[in-house]
PDB file of N, CA and C in Angstrom:
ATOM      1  N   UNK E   1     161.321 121.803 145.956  1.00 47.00           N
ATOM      2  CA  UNK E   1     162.427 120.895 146.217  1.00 47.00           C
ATOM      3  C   UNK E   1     163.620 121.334 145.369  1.00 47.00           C
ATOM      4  N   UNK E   2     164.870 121.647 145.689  1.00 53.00           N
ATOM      5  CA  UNK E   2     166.058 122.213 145.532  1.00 53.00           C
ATOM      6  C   UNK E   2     166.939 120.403 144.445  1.00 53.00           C
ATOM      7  N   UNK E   3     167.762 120.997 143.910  1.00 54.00           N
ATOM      8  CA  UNK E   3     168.470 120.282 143.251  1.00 54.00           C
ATOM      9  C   UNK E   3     169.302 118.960 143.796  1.00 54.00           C
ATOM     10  N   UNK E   4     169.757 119.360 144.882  1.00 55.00           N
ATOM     11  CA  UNK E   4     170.710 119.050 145.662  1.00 55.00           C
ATOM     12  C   UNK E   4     169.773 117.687 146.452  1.00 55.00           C
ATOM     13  N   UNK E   5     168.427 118.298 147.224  1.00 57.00           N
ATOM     14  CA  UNK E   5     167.317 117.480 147.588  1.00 57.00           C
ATOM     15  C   UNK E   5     167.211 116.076 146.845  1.00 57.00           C
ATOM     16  N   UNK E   6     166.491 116.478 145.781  1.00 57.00           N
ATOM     17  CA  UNK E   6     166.031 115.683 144.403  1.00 57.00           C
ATOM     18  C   UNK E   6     167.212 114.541 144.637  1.00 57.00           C
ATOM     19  N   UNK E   7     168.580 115.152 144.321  1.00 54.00           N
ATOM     20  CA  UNK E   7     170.199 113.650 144.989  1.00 54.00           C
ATOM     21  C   UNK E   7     169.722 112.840 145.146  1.00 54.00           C
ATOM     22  N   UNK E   8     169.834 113.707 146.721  1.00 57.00           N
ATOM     23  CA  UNK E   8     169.895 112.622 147.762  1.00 57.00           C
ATOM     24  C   UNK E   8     168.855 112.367 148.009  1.00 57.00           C
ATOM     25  N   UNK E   9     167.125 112.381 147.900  1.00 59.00           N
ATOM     26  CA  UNK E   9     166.218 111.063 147.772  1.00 59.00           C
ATOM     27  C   UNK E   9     166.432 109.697 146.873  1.00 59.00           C
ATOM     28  N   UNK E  10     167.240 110.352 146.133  1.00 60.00           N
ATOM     29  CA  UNK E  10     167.638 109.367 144.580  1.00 60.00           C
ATOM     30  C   UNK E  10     168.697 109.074 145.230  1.00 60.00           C
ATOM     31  N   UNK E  11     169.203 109.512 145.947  1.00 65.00           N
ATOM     32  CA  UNK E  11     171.060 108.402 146.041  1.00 65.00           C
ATOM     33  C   UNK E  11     171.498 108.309 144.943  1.00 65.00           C
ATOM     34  N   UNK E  12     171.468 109.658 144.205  1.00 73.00           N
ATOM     35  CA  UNK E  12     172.263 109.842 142.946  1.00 73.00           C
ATOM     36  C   UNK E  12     172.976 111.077 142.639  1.00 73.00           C
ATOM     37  N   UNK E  13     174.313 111.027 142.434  1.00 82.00           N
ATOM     38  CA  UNK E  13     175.079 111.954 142.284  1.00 82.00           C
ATOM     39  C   UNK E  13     174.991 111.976 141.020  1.00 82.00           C
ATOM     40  N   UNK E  14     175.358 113.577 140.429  1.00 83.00           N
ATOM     41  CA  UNK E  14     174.939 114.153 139.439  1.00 83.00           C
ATOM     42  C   UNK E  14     175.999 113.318 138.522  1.00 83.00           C
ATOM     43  N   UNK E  15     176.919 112.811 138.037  1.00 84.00           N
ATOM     44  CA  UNK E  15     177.623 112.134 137.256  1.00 84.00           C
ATOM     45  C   UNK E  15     176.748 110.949 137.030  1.00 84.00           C
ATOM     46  N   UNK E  16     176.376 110.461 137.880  1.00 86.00           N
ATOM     47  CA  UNK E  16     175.662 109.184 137.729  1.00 86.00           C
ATOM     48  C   UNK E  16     174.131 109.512 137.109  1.00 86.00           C
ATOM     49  N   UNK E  17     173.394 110.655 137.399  1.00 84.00           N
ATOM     50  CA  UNK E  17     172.459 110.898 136.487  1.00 84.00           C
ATOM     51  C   UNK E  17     172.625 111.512 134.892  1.00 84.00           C
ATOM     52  N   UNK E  18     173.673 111.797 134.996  1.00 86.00           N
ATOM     53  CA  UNK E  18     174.146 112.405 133.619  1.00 86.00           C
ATOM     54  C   UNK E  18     174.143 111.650 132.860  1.00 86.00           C
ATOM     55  N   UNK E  19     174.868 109.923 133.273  1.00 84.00           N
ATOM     56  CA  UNK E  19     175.077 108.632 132.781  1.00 84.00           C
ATOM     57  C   UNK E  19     173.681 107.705 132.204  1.00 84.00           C
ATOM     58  N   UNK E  20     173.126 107.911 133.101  1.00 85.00           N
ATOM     59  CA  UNK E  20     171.458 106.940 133.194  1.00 85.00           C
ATOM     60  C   UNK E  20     170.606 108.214 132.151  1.00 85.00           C
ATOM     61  N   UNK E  21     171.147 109.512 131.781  1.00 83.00           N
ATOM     62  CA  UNK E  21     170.044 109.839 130.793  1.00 83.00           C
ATOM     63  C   UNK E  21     171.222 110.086 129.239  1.00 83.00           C
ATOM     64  N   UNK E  22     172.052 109.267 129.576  1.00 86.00           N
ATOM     65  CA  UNK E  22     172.621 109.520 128.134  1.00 86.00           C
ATOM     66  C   UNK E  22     173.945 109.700 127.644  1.00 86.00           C
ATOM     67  N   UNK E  23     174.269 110.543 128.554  1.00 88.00           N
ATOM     68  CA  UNK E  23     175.488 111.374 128.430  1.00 88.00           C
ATOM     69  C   UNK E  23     176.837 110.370 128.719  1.00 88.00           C
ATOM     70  N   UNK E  24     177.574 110.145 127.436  1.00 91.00           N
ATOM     71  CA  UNK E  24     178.616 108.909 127.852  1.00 91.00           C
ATOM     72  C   UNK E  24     179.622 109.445 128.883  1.00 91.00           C
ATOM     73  N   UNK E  25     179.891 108.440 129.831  1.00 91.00           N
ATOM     74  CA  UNK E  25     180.660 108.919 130.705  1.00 91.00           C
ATOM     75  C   UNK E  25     182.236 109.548 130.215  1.00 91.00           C
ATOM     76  N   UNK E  26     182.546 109.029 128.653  1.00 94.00           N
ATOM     77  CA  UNK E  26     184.014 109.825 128.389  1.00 94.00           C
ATOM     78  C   UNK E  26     183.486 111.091 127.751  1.00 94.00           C
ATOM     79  N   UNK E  27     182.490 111.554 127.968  1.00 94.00           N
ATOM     80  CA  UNK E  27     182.364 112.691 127.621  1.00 94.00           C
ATOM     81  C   UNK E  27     182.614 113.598 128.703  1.00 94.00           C
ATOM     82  N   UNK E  28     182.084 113.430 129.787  1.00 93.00           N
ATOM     83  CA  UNK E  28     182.055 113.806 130.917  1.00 93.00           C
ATOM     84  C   UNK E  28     183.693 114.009 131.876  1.00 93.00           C
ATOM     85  N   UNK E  29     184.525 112.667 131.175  1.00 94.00           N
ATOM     86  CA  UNK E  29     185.653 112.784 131.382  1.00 94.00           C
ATOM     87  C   UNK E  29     186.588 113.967 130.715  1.00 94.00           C
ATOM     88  N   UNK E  30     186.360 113.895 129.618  1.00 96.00           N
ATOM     89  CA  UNK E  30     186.761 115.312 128.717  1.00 96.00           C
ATOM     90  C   UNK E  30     186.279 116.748 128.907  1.00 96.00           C
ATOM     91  N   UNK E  31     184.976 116.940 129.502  1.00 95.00           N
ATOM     92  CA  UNK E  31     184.954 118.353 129.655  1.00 95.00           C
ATOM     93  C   UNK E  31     185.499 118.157 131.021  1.00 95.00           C
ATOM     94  N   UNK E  32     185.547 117.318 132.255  1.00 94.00           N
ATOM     95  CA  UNK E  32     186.000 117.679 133.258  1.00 94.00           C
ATOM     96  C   UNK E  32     187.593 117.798 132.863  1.00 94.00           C
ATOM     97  N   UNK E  33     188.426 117.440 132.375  1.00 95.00           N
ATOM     98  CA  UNK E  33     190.202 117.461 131.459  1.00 95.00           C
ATOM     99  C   UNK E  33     190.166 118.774 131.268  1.00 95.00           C
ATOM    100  N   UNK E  34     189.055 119.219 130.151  1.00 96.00           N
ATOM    101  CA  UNK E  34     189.273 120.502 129.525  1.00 96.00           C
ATOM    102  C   UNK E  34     188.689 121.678 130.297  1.00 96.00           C
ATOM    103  N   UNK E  35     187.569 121.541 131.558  1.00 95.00           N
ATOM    104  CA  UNK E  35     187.771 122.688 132.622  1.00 95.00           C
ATOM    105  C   UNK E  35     188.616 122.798 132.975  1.00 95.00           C
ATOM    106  N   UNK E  36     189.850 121.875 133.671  1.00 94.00           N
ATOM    107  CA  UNK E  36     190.623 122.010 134.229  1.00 94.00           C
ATOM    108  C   UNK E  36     192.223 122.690 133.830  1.00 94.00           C
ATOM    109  N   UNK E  37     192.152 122.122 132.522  1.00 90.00           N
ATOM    110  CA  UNK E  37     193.113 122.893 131.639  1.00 90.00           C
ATOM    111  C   UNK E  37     193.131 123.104 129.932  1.00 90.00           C
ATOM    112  N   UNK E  38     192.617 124.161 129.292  1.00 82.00           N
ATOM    113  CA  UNK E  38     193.164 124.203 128.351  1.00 82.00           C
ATOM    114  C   UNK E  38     193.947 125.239 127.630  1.00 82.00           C
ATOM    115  N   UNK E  39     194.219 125.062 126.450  1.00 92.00           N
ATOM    116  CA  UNK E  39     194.249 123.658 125.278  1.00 92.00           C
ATOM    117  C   UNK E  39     194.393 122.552 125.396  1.00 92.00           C
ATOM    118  N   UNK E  40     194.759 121.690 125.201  1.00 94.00           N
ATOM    119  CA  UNK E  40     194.362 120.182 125.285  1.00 94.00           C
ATOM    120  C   UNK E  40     194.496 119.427 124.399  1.00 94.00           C
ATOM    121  N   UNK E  41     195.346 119.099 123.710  1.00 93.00           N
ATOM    122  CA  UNK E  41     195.361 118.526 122.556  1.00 93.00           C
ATOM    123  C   UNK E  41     194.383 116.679 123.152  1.00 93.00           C
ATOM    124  N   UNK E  42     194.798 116.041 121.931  1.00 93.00           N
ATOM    125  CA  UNK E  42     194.019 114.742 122.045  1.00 93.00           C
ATOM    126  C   UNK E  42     195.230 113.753 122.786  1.00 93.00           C
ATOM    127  N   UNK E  43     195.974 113.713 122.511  1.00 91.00           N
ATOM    128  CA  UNK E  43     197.036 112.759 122.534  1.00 91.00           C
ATOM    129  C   UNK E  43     196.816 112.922 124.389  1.00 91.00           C
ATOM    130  N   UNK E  44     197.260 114.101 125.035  1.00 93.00           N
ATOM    131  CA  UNK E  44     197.156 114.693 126.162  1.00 93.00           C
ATOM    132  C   UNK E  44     195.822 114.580 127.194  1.00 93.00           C
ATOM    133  N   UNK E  45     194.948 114.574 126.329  1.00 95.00           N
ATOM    134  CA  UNK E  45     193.438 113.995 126.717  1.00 95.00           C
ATOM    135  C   UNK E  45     193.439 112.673 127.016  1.00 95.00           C
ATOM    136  N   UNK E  46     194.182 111.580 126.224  1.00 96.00           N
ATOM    137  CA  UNK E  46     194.284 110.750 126.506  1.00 96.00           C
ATOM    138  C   UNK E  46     195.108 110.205 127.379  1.00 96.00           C
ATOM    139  N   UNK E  47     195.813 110.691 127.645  1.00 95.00           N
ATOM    140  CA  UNK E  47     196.741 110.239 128.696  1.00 95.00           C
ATOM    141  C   UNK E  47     195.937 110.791 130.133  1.00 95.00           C
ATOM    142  N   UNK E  48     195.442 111.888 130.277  1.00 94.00           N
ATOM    143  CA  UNK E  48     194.643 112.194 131.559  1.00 94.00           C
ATOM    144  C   UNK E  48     193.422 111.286 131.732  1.00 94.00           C
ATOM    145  N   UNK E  49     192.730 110.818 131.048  1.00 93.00           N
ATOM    146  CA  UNK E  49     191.545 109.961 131.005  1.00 93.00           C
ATOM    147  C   UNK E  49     191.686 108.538 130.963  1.00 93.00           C
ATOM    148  N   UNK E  50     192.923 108.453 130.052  1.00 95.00           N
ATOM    149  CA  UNK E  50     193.167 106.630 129.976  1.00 95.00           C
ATOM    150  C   UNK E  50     192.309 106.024 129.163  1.00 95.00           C
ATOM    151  N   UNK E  51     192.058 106.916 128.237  1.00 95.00           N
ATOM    152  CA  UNK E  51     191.007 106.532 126.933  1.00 95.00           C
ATOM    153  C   UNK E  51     191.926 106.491 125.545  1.00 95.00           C
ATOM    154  N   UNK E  52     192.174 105.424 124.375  1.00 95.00           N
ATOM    155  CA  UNK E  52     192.505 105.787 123.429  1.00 95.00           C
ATOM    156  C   UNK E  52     192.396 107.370 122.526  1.00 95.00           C
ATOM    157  N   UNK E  53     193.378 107.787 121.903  1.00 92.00           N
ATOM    158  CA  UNK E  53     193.665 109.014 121.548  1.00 92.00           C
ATOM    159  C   UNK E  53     192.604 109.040 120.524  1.00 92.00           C
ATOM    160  N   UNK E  54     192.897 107.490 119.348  1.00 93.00           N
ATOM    161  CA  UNK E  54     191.543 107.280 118.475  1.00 93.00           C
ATOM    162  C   UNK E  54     190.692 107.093 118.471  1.00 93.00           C
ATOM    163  N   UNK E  55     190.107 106.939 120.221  1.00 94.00           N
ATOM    164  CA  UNK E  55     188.605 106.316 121.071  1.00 94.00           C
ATOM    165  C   UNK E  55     188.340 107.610 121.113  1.00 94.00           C
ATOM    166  N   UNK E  56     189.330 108.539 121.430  1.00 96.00           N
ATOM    167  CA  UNK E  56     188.414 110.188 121.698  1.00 96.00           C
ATOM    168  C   UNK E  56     187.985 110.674 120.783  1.00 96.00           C
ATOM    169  N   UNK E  57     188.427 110.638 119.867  1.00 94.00           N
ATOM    170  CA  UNK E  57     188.311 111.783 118.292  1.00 94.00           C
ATOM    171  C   UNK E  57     186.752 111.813 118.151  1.00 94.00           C
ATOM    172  N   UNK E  58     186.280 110.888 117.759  1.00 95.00           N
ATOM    173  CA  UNK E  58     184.671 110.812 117.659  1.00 95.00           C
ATOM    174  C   UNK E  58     183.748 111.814 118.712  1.00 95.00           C
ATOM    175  N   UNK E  59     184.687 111.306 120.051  1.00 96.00           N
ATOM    176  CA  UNK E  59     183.909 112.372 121.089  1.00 96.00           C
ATOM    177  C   UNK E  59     183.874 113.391 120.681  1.00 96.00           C
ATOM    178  N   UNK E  60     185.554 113.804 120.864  1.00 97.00           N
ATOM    179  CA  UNK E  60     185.648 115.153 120.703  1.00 97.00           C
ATOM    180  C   UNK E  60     185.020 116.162 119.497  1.00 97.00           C
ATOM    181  N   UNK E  61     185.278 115.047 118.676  1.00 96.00           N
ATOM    182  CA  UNK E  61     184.453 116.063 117.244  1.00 96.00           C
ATOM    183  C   UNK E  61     183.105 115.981 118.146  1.00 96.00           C
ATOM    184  N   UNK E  62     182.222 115.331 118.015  1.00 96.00           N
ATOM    185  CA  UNK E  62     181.010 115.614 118.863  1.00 96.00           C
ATOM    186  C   UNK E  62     180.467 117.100 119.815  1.00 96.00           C
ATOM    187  N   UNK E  63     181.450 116.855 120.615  1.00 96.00           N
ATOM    188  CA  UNK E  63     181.027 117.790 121.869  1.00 96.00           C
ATOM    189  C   UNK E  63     181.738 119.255 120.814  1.00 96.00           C
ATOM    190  N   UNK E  64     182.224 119.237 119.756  1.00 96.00           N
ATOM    191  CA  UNK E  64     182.724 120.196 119.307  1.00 96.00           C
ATOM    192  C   UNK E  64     181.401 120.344 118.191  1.00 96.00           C
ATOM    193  N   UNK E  65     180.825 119.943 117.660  1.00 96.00           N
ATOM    194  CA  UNK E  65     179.828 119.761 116.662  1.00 96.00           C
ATOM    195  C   UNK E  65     179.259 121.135 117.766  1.00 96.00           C
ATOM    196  N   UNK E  66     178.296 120.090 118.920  1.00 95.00           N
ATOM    197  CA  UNK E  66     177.327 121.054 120.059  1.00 95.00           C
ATOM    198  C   UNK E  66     177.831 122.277 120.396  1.00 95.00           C
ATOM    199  N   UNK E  67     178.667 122.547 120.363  1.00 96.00           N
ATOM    200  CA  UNK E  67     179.439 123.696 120.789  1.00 96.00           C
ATOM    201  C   UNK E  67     179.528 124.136 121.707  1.00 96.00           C
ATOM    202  N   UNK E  68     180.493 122.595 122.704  1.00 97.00           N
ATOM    203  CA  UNK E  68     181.014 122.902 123.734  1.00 97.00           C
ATOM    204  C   UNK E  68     182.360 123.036 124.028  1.00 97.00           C
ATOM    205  N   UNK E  69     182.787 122.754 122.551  1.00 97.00           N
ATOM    206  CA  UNK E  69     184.515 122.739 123.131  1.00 97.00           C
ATOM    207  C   UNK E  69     184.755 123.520 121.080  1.00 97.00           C
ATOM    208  N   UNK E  70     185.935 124.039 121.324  1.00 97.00           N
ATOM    209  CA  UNK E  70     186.339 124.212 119.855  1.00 97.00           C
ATOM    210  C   UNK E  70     187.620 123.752 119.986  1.00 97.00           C
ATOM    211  N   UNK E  71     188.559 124.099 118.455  1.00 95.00           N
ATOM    212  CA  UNK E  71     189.970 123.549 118.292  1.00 95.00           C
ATOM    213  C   UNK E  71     190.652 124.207 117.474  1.00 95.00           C
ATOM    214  N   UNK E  72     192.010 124.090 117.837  1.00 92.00           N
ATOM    215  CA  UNK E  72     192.405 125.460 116.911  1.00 92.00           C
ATOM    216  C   UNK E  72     193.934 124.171 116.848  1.00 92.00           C
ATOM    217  N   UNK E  73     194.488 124.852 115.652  1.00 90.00           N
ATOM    218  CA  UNK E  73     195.991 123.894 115.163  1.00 90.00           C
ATOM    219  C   UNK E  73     197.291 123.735 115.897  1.00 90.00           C
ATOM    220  N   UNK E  74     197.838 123.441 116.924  1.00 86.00           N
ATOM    221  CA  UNK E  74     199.375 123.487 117.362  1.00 86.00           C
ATOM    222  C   UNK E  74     200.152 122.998 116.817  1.00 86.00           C
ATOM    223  N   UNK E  75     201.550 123.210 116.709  1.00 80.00           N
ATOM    224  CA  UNK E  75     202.628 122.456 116.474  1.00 80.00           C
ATOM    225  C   UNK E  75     202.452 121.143 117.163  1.00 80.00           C
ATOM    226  N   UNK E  76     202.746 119.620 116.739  1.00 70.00           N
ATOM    227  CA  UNK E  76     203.032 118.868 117.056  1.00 70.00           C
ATOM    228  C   UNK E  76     204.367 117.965 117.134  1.00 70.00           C
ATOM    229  N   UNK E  77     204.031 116.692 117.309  1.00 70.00           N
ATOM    230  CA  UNK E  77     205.393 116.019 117.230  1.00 70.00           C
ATOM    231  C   UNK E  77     206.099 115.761 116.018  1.00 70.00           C
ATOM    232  N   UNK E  78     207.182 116.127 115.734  1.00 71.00           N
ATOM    233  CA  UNK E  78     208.217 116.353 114.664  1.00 71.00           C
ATOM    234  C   UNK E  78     207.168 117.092 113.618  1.00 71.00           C
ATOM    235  N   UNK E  79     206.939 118.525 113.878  1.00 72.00           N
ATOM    236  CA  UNK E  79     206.278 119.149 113.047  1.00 72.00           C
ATOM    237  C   UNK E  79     205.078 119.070 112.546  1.00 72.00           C
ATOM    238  N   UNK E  80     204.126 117.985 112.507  1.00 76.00           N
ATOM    239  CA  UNK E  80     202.842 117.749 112.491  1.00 76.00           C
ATOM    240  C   UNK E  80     202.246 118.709 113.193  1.00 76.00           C
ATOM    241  N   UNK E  81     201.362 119.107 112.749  1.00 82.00           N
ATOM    242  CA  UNK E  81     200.357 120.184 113.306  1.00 82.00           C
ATOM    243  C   UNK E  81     199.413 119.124 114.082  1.00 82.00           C
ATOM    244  N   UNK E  82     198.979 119.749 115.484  1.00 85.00           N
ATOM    245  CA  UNK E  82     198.306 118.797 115.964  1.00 85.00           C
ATOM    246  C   UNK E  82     196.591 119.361 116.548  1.00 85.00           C
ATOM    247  N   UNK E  83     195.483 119.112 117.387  1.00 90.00           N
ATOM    248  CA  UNK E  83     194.728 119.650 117.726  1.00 90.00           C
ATOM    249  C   UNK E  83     194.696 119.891 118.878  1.00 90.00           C
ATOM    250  N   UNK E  84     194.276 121.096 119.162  1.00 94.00           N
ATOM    251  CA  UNK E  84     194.409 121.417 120.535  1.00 94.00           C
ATOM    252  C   UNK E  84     192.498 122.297 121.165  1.00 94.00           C
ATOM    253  N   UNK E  85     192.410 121.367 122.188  1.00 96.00           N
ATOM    254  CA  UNK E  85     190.835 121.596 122.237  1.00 96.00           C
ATOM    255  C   UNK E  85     190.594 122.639 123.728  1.00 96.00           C
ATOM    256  N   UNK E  86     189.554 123.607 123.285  1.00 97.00           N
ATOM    257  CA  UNK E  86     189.395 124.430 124.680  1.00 97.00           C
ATOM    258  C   UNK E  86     188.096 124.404 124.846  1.00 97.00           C
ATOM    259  N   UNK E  87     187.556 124.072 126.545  1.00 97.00           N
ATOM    260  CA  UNK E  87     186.495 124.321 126.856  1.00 97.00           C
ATOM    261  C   UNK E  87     185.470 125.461 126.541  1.00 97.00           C
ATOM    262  N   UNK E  88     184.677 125.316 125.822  1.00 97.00           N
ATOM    263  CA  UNK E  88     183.649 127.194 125.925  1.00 97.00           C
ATOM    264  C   UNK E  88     182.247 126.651 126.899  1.00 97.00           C
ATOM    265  N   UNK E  89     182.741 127.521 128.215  1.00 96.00           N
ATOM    266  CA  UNK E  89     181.326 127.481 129.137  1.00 96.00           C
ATOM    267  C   UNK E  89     179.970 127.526 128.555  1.00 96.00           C
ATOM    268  N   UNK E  90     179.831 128.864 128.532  1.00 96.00           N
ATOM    269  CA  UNK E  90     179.178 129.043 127.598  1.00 96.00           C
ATOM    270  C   UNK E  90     178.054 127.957 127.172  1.00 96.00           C
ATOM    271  N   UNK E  91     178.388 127.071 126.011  1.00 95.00           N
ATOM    272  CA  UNK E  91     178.564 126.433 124.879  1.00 95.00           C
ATOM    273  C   UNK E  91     177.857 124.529 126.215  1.00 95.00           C
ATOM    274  N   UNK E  92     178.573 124.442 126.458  1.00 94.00           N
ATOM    275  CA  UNK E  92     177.850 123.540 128.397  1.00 94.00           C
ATOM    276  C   UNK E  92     176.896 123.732 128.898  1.00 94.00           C
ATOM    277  N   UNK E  93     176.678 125.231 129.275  1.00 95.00           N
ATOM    278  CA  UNK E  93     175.471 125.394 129.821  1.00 95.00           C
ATOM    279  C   UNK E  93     174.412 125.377 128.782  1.00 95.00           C
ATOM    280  N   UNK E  94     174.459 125.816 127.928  1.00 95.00           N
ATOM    281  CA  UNK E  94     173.497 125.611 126.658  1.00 95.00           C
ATOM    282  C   UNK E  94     173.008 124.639 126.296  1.00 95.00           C
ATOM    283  N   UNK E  95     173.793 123.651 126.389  1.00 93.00           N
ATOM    284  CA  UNK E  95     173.693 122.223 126.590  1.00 93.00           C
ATOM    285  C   UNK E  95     172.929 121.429 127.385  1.00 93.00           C
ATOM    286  N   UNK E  96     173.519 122.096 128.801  1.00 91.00           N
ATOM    287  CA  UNK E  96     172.750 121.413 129.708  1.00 91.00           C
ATOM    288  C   UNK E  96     171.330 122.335 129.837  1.00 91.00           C
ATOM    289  N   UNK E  97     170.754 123.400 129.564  1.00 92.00           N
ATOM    290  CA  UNK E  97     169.804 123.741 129.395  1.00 92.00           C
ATOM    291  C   UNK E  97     168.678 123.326 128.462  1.00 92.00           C
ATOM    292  N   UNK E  98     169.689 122.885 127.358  1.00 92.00           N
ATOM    293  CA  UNK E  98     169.056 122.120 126.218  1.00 92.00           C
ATOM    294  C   UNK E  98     168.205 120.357 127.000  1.00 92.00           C
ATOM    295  N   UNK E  99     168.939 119.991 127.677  1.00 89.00           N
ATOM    296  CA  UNK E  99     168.481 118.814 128.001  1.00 89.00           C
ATOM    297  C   UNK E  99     167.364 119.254 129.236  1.00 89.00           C
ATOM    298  N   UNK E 100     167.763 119.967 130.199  1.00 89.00           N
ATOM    299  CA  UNK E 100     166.535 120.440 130.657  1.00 89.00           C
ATOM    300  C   UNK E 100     165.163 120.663 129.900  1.00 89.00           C
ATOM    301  N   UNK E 101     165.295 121.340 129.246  1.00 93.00           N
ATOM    302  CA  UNK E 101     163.773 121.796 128.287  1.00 93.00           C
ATOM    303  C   UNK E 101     163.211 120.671 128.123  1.00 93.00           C
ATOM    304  N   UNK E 102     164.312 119.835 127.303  1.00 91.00           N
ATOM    305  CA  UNK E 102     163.428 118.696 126.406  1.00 91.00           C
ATOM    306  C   UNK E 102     163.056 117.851 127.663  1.00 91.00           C
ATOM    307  N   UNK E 103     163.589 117.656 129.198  1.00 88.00           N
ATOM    308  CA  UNK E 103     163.161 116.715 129.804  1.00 88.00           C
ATOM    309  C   UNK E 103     161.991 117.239 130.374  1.00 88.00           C
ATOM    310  N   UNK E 104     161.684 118.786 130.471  1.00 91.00           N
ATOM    311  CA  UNK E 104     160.393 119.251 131.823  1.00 91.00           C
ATOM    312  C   UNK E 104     159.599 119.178 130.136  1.00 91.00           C
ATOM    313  N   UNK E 105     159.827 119.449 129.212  1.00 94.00           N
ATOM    314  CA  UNK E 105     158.449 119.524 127.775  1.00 94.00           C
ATOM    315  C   UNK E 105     158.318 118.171 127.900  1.00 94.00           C
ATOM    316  N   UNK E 106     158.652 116.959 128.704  1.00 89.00           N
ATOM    317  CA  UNK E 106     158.479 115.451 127.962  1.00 89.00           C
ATOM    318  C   UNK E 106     156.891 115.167 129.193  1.00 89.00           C
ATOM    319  N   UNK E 107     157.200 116.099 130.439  1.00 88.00           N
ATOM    320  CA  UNK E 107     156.497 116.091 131.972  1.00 88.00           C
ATOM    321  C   UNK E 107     155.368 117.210 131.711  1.00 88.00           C
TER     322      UNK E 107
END
């Protein structure tokens, strides 16, 4: 049985299983932001997601801990150096491989 199969007996799209085993949905919001474009600062993250700038930080350090996203310094507003975050593929799939293992070792 194929991936795609597995769905649709479940009437579950893969966002929605991502959700039911864990994975907070603004996380999910942020790597989909940061496939789509980076750098990325936070401020900018937030405005694409509609999540506080100070609601993300926690994420973002997070998914940056796992090493799916890193950050490097930009210029900011009136000279403040600000953060600017880029997707590493990579660093995702590892991830999501990681949760694979531990779910077929639990079966």
């Amino acid at each position: 049985m194929n991936k795609s199969t597995v769905a649709q007996e479940a009437d579950i799209d893969a966002t929605t299983l991502a959700i039911t085993l864990g994975v907070p949905a603004v996380d999910l919001d942020l790597l989909k932001c940061l496939n789509e474009s980076s750098p990325v600062t936070a401020r900018a993250l937030a405005e694409a997601t509609g999540y506080s700038r100070v609601g993300l930080i926690g994420h973002l350090d997070k998914l940056q801990r796992l090493g799916m996203i890193e950050s490097h310094r930009v210029p900011g507003v009136a000279g403040t150096p600000a953060k600017a975050y880029t997707l590493i593929k990579a660093g995702v799939e590892a991830a999501a491989w990681s949760l694979y293992d531990a779910i077929t070792a639990a079966i």
